[in-house]
Coordinates of C-alpha atoms in Angstrom, one line a residue:
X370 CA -51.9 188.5 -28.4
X371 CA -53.2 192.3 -27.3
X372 CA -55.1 194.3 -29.6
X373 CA -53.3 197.1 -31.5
X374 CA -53.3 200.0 -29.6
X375 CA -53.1 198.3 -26.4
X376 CA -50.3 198.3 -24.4
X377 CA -50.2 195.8 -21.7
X378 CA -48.0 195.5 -19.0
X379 CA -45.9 192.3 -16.7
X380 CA -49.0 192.5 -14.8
X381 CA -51.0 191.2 -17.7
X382 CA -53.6 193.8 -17.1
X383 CA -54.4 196.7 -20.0
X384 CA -51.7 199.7 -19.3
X385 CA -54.3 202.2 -17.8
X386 CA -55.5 199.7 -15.6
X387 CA -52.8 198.9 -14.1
X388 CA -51.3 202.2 -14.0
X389 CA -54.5 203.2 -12.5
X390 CA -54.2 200.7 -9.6
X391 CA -50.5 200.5 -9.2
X392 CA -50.6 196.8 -9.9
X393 CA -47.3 196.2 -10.8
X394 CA -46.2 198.8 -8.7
X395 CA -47.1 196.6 -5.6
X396 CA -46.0 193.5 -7.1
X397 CA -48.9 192.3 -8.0
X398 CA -51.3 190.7 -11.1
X399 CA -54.4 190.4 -12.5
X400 CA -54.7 186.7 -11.5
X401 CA -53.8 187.6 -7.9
X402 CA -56.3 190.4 -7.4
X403 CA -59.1 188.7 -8.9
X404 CA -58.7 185.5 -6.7
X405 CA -57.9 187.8 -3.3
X406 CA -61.4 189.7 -4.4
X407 CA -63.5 186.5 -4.9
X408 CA -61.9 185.0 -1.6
X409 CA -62.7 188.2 0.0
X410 CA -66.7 187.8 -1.2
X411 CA -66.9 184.3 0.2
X412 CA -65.3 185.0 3.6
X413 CA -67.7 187.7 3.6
X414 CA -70.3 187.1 1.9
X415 CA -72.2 185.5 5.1
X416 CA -73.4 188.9 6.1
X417 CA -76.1 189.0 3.6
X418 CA -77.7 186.2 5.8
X419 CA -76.8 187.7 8.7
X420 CA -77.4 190.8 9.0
X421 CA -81.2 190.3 8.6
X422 CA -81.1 187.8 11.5
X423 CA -79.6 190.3 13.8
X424 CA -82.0 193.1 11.9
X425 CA -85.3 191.1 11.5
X426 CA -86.7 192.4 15.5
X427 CA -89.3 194.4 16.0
X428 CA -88.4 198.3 17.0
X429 CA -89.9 200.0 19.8
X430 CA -93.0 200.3 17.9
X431 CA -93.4 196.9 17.3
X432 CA -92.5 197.3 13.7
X433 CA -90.2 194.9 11.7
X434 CA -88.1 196.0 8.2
X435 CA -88.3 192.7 6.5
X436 CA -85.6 190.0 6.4
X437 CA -86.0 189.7 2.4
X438 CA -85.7 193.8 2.1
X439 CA -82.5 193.6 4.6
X440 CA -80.7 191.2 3.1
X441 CA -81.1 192.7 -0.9
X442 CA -80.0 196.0 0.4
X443 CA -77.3 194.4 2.4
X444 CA -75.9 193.3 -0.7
X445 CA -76.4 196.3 -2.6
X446 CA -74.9 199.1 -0.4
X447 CA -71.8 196.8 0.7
X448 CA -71.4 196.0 -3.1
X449 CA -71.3 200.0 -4.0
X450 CA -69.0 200.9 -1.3
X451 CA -66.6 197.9 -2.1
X452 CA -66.4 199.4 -5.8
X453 CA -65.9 203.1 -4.4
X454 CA -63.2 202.1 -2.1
X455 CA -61.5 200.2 -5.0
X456 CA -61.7 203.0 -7.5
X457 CA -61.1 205.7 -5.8
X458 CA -58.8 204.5 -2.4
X459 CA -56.8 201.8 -4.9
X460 CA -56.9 199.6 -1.7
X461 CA -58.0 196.3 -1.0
X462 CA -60.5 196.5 1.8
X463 CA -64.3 195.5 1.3
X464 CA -67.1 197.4 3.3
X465 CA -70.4 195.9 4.8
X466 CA -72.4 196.1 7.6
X467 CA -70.6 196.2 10.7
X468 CA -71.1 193.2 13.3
X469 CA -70.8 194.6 16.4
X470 CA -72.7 198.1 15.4
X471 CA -75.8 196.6 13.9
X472 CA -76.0 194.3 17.0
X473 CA -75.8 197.3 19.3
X474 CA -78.3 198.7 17.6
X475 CA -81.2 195.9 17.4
X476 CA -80.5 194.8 21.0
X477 CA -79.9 198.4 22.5
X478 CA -81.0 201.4 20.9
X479 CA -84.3 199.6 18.8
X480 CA -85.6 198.2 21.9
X481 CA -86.3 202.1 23.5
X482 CA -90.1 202.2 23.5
X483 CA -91.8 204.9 21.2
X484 CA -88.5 204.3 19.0
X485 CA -88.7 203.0 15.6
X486 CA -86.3 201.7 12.7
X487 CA -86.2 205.2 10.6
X488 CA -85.3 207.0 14.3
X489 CA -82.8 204.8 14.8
X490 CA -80.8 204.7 11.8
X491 CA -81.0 208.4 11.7
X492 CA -78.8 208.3 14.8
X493 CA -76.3 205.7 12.4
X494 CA -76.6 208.8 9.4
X495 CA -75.8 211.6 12.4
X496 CA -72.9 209.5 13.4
X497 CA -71.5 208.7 10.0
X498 CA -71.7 212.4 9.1
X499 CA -70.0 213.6 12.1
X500 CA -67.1 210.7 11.3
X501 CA -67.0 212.5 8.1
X502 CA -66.6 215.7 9.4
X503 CA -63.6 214.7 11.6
X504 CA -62.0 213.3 8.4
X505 CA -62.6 216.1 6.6
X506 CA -61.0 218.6 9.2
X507 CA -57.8 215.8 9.8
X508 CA -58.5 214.7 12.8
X509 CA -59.2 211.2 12.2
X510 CA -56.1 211.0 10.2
X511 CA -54.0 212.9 12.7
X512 CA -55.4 210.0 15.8
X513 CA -54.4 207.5 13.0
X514 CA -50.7 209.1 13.0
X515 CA -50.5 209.6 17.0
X516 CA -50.9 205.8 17.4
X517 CA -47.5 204.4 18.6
X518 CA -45.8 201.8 16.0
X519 CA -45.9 198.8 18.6
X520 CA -49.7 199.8 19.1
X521 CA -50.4 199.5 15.6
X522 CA -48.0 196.3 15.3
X523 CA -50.5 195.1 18.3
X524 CA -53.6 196.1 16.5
X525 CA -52.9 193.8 13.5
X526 CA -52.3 190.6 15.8
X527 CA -55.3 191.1 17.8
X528 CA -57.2 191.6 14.6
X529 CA -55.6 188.3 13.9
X530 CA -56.7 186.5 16.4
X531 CA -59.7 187.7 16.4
X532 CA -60.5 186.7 13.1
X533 CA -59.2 182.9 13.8
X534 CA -61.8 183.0 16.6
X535 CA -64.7 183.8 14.4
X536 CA -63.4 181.0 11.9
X537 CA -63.3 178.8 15.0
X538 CA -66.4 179.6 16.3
X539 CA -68.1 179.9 13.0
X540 CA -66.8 176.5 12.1
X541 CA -68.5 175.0 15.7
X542 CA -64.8 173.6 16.4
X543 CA -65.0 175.9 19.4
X544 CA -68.1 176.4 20.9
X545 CA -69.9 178.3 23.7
X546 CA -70.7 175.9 27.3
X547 CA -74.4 176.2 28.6
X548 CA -74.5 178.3 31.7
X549 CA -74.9 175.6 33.9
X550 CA -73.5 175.0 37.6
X551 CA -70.2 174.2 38.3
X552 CA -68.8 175.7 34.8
X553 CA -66.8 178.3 34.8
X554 CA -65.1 177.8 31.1
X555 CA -66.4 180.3 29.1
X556 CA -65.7 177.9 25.9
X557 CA -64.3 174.7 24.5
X558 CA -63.3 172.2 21.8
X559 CA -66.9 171.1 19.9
X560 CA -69.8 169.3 22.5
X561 CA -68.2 168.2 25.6
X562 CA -64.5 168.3 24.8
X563 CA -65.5 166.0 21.6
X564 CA -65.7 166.9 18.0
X565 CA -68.6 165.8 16.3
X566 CA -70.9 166.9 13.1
X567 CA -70.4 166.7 9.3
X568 CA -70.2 170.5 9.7
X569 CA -67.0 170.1 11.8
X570 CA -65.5 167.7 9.3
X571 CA -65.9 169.8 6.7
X572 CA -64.3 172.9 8.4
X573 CA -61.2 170.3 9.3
X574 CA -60.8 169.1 5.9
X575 CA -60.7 172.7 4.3
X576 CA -58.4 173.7 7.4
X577 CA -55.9 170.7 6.4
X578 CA -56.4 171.5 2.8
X579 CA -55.4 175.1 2.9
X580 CA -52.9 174.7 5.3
X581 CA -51.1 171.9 3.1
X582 CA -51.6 174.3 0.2
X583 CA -49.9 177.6 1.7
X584 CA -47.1 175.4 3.4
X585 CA -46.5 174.3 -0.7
X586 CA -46.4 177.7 -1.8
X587 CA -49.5 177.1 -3.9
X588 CA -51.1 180.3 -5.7
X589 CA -54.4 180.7 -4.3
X590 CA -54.3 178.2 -1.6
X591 CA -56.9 180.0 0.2
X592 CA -59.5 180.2 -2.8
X593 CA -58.9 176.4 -3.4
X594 CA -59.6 175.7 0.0
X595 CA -62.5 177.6 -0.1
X596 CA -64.1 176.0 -3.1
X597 CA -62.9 172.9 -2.3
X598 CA -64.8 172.8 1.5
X599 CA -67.6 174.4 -0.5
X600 CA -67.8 171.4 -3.0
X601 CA -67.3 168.9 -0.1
X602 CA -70.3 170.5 1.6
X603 CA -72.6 170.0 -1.3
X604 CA -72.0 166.7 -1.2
X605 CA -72.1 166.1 2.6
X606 CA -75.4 168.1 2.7
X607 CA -76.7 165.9 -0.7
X608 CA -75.8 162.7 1.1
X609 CA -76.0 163.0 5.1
X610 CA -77.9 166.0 5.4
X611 CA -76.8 167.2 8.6
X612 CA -80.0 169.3 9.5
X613 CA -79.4 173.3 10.9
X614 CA -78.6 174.6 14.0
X615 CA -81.2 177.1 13.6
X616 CA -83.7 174.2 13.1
X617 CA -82.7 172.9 16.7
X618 CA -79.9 170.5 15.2
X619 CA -76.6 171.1 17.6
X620 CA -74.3 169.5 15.2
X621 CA -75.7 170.9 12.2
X622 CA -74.8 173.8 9.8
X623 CA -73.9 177.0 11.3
X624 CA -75.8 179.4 9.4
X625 CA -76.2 178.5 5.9
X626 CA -77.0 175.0 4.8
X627 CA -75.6 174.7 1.2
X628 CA -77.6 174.3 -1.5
X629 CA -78.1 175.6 -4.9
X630 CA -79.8 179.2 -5.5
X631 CA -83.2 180.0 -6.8
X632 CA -83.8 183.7 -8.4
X633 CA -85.7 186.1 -6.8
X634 CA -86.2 189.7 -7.4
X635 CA -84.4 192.0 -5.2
X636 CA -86.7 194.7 -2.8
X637 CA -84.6 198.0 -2.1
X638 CA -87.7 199.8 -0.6
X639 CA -85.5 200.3 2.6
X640 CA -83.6 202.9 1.0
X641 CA -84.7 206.3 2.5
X642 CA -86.4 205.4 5.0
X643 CA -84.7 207.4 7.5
X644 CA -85.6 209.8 10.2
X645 CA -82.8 212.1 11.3
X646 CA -83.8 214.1 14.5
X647 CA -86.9 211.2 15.6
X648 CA -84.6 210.1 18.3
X649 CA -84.1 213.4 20.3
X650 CA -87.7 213.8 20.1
X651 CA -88.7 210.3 21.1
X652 CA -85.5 210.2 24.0
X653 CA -85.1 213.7 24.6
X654 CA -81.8 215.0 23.5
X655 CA -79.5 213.9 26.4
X656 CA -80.3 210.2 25.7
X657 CA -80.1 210.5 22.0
X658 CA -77.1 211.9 22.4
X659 CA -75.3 209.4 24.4
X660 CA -76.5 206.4 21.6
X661 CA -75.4 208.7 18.8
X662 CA -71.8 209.1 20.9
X663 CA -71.7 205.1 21.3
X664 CA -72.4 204.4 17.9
X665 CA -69.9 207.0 16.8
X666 CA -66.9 205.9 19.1
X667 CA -67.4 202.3 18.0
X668 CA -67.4 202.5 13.9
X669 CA -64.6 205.5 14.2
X670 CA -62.4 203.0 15.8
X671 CA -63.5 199.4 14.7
X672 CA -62.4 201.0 10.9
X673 CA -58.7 202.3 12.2
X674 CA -58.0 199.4 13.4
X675 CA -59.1 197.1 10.9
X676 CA -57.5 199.0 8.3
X677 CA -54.1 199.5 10.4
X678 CA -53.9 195.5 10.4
X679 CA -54.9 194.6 6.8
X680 CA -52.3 197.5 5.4
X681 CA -49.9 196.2 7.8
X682 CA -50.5 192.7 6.6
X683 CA -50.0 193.8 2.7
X684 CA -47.5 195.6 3.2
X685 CA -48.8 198.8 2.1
X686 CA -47.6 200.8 4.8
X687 CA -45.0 203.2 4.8
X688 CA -41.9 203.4 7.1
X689 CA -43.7 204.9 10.2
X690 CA -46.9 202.4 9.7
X691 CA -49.0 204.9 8.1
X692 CA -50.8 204.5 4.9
X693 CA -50.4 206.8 2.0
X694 CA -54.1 208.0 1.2
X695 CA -55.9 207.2 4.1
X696 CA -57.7 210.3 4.1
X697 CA -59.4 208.5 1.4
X698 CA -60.0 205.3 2.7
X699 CA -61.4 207.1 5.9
X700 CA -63.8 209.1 3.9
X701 CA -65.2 206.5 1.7
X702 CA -65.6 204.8 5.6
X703 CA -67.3 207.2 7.1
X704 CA -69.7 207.7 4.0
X705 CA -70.5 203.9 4.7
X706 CA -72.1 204.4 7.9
X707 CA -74.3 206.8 6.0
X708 CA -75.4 204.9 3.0
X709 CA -76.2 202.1 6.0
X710 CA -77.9 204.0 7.7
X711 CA -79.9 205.9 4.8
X712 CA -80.7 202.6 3.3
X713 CA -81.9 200.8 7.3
X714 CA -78.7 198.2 7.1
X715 CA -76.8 200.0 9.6
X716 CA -73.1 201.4 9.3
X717 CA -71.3 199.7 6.8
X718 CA -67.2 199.7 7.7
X719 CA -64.2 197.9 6.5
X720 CA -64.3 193.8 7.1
X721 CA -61.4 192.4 8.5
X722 CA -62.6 189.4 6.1
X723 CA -60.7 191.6 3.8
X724 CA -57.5 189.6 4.9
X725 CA -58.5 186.5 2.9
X726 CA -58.7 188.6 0.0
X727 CA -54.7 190.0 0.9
X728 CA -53.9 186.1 2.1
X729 CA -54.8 185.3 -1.8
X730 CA -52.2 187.9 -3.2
X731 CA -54.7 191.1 -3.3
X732 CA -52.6 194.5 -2.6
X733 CA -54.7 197.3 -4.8
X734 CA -58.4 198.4 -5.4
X735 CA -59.0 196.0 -8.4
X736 CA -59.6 193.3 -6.1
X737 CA -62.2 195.4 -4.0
X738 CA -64.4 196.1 -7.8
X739 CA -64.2 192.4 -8.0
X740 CA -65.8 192.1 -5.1
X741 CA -67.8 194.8 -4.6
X742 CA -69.6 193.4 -8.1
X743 CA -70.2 190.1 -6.6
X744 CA -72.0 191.7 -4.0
X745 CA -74.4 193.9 -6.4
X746 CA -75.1 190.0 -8.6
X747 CA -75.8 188.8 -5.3
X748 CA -78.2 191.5 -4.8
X749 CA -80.4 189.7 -7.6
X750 CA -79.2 186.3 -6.4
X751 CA -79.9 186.8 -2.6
X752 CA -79.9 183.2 -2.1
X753 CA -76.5 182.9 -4.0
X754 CA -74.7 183.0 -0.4
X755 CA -76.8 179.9 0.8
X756 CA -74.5 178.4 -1.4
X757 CA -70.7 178.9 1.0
X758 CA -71.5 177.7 4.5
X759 CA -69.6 179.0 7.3
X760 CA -67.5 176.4 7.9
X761 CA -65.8 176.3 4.3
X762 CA -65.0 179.8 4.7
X763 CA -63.8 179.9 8.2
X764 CA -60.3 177.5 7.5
X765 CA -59.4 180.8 5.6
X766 CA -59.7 182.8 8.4
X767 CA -58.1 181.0 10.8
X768 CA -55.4 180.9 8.1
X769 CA -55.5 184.5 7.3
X770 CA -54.8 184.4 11.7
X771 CA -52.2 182.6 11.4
X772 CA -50.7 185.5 8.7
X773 CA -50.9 188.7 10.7
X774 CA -50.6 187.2 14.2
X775 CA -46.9 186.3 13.1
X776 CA -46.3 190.1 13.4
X777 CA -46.1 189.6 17.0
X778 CA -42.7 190.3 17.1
X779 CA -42.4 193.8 15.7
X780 CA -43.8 194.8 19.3
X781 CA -40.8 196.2 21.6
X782 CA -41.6 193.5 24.5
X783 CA -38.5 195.4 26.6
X784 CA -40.4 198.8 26.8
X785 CA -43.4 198.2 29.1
X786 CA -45.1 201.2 28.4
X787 CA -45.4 200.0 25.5
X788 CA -45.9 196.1 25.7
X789 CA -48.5 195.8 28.7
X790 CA -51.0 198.2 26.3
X791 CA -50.1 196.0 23.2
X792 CA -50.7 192.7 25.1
X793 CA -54.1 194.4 26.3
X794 CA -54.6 195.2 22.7
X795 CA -54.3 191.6 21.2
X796 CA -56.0 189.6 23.7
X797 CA -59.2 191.9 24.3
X798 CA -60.3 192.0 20.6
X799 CA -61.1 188.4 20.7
X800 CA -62.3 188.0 24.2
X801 CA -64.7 190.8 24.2
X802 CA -65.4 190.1 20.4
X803 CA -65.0 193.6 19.6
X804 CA -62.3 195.7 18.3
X805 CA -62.8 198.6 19.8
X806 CA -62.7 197.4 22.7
X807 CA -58.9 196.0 23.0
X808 CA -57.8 199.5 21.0
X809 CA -59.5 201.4 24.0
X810 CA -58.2 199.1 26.9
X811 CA -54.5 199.5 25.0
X812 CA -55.0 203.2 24.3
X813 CA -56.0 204.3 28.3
X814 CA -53.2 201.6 29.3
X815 CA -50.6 203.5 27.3
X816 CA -51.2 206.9 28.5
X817 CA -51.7 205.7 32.0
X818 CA -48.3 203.8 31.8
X819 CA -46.3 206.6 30.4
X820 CA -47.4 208.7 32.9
X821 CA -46.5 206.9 36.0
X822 CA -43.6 206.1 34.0
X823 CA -42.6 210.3 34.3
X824 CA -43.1 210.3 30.3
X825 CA -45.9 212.0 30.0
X826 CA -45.0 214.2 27.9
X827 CA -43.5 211.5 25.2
X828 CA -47.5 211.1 24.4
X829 CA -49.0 212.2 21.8
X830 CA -51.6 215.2 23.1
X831 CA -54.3 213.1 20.9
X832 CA -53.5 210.3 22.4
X833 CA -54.7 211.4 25.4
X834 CA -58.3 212.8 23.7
X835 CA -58.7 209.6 22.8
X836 CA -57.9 208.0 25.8
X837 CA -60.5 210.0 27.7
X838 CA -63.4 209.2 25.1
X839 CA -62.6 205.6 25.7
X840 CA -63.0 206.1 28.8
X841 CA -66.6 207.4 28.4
X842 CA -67.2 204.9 25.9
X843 CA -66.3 202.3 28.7
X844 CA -68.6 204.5 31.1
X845 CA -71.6 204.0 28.8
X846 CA -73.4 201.5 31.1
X847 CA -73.3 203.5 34.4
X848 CA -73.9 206.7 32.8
X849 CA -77.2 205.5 31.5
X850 CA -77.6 203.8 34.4
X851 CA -77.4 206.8 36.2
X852 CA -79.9 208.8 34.1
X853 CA -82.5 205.8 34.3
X854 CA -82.2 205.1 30.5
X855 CA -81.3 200.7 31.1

C-alpha cells in the first residue's frame, strides 16, 4: 500500500518517476526496466576486463597506464555516462569504451615513437569535442535524418548480426582457423569442425535455456538465462575447472574464469592525464591530423548506427525512423569520447549490448541509471565482473540477433538502389567487425547507385558529404602510406 501523498501509477513506479521517464507512456514497468538494465550490465559488463587488455601496452615511450587503474576508471566513466544518458536522454542505451576505437588506438596511433598515452588521448578529447560541435550546430542530427529508411532498416540487422557473432565468437562456438596452408576458411564451428570445452557447454545450455524461455513468452527470459549459465558456470569451474585460454588452455574460459570477488580499492589517478596538442608536436600537424580525422569518423558513426538499430528495435522511433531527442542522445555521445579520453580509457559510445537490456523489456532511461550504478559498485568491486564469463552472457546476444535481424524485411528488396547498399550494410558489420565500416560501404554504394541510376538528385546533398568522408576514411591506409607515416 503507497505512502500518503504518493501517487503511483499502472507502472507501479512513484508518479514523478514515471512521468519523468515516460514509463507507462512506452508501455513499460518498473520490473521491466530494472531487469533490461541489469541484463544490459552483464552483457556488458566484460569491458571492464577488457579494455585494460587491449589498453595495458606500452606507448611510444615505452610507458604503460596500469591494467588495475584502466579497468577502475573503465567502470567509473561508463557508469556516469550510463546515468547521464538515462536522466537526461530518457533512453535506454548504456555507454562505455568503444571496441574498435580503443583498439585503433593501442595498436595504431600508441605505437608512433616519441608518442605517449596523455598525447594520444588528447587526439580522443579533440575528436570528441569536435563531434560535439557538429551536434551542436545540427549537423550530426541532420546526417542522422538524410539516411534513407531501408538504410536505417539495414543498419539495425547488421547490428544484429553482428552482435550474434560476438556472442558466437565470445562463446568459442565459432572460432578463428590458424593460418596454416591449404586453409582458406576464415572461421568455423569450435576445434576442427567439433565442439568441445566445458566453456562451450555452458554457452549451449544458456542458448537452449533462453531460447526455450522467449519461445514461452517468459518475462525476463534473457536475465534468467543469463544467471542461470552464470550459476552453471560456477559450478562447472568449482568441479571441472576448465583452465583459461589466456593461460594457454584452447578449450578453456574466454576471458573471465568465474569465481567469487574479493574487494579492492579502486585507483582513478588516470583522470586528467591528458595532453591536448602533444601529438601535432610529436607527429607534426599533418599526421596528427589524419589520426584525429580516423578517430573522429569512426565514433561519429559507430554511435548512429548503434543507436538507429536499438531505437529501431524498441520501437522508439517515429514514423520516418527518426528518434525524438536525439540531439540529446548525440550530445551526451559525443561528451563520452571526452570523458574517455580525459580520464586515458578512450572514447566511450553507445554499446549495442544495450539490446539485451531492450530484449528484457527496457524502453526508457530508468533502465540506463540501473545500469549505469552497477557500473560505479563495480568501480569498488573491479573483480565483480570475474564473476559473468563470456559465454553466459553471449546466448543473450545471439538472442538479442535473432530480435533485430527479423527486421529484414522492412528493406524494399525491389528498389536496387536501395537493396544492394542495404545488403552491403548488413553483411560488412560482421565481417569486418566494425560498424562503421558496413554504414560506409552502404552509404558510398547508395549514392553511387542512384547516380548511375539518373537519380542523383533523389539524394540527400549530406548524403553525398558523407559518402566522400567515407571514402577518405577508406583511403586511410594509402594516404599514410603515401606520406611515410606506416
Amino acid at each position: 500500500m503507497p505512502l500518503q501523498g504518493t501517487v503511483r501509477h499502472r507502472s507501479g513506479v512513484p508518479a514523478k518517476i514515471d512521468h519523468y521517464f515516460e514509463i507507462t507512456r512506452r508501455g513499460s514497468n518498473f520490473s521491466r526496466e530494472i531487469r533490461g538494465g541489469l541484463a544490459t550490465f552483464f552483457a556488458m559488463s566484460y569491458i571492464v576486463v577488457l579494455n585494460p587488455l587491449i589498453l595495458g601496452g606500452a606507448d611510444g615511450n615505452g610507458d604503460e597506464l596500469g591494467g588495475a587503474r584502466v579497468a577502475a576508471v573503465t567502470a567509473l566513466v561508463a557508469g556516469v555516462l550510463t546515468i547521464i544518458m538515462g536522466v537526461w536522454s530518457k533512453y535506454p542505451f548504456a555507454l562505455a569504451t568503444g571496441l574498435g576505437v580503443n583498439a585503433f588506438i593501442a595498436v595504431t596511433v600508441a605505437s608512433n615513437p616519441g608518442l605517449g598515452w596523455p598525447d594520444v588521448m588528447g587526439l580522443v578529447v579533440l575528436s570528441g569535442i569536435t563531434m560535439f560541435i557538429l551536434v551542436l550546430t545540427g549537423f550530426r542530427t541532420a546526417v542522422f535524418k538524410a539516411v534513407p529508411a531501408s538504410l536505417k532498416t539495414a543498419i539495425v540487422v547488421g547490428i544484429g548480426m553482428f552482435i550474434a557473432l560476438i556472442g558466437l565468437v565470445n562463446a568459442g562456438f565459432v572460432r578463428r582457423i590458424p593460418d596454416v596452408a591449404g586453409t582458406t576458411v576464415p572461421v568455423g564451428l569450435g576445434f576442427d569442425g567439433k565442439l568441445v570445452g566445458w566453456p562451450t557447454l555452458v554457452f549451449v545450455f544458456g542458448l537452449v535455456l533462453t531460447i526455450a524461455l522467449v519461445v514461452r513468452k517468459v518475462k525476463g527470459a534473457i536475465l534468467i538465462g543469463i544467471v542461470a549459465a552464470t550459476v552453471f558456470a560456477l559450478i562447472v569451474e568449482a568441479v571441472a575447472h576448465p583452465g583459461s585460454q589466456g593461460a594457454g588452455v584452447p578449450t578453456g574460459w574466454s576471458l573471465v574464469t568465474p569465481s567469487l570477488p574479493e574487494w579492492t580499492a579502486p585507483d582513478l589517478t588516470l583522470i586528467g592525464q591528458v595532453n591536448l596538442f602533444g601529438a601535432f608536436g610529436n607527429l607534426g600537424v599533418t599526421a596528427a591530423s589524419l589520426l584525429a580525422f580516423a578517430i573522429l569518423l569512426s565514433i561519429f558513426f559507430d554511435a548512429m548506427g548503434t543507436m538507429v538499430g536499438l531505437a529501431n528495435e524498441a520501437g522508439l522511433t517515429d514514423k520516418d525512423g527518426n528518434l525524438p531527442r536525439v540531439d540529446r542522445v548525440l550530445l551526451v555521445d559525443a561528451a563520452g569520447a571526452i570523458a574517455g579520453g580525459g580520464a586515458s580509457v578512450s572514447s566511450n559510445q553507445i554499446y549495442v549490448e544495450s539490446g539485451a537490456g531492450i530484449g528484457e523489456g527496457a524502453r526508457t532511461g530508468l533502465a540506463s541509471v540501473v545500469t549505469g550504478l552497477l557500473f560505479v559498485i563495480a568501480m569498488f568491486f573491479t573483480p565483480l565482473i570475474y564473476l559473468v564469463p563470456f559465454e553466459a552472457v553471449a546466448p543473450a546476444l545471439v538472442v538479442v540477433g535473432f530480435m533485430m535481424v527479423s527486421q529484414v524485411g522492412k528493406i524494399d528488396w525491389t528498389d536496387l538502389g536501395v537493396a544492394i547498399p542495404s545488403f552491403l550494410t548488413f553483411t560488412l558489420m560482421p565481417f569486418t567487425y566494425s560498424i562503421a565500416n558496413g554504414l560506409g560501404a552502404g552509404f558510398i554504394a547508395y549514392v553511387l547507385i542512384r547516380a548511375v541510376q539518373g537519380r542523383a538528385k533523389q539524394v540527400h546533398p549530406l548524403m553525398w558529404g558523407v559518402a566522400a568522408a567515407f571514402v577518405l576514411y577508406f583511403a586511410i591506409g594509402p594516404i599514410e602510406q603515401a606520406l611515410g607515416m606506416i
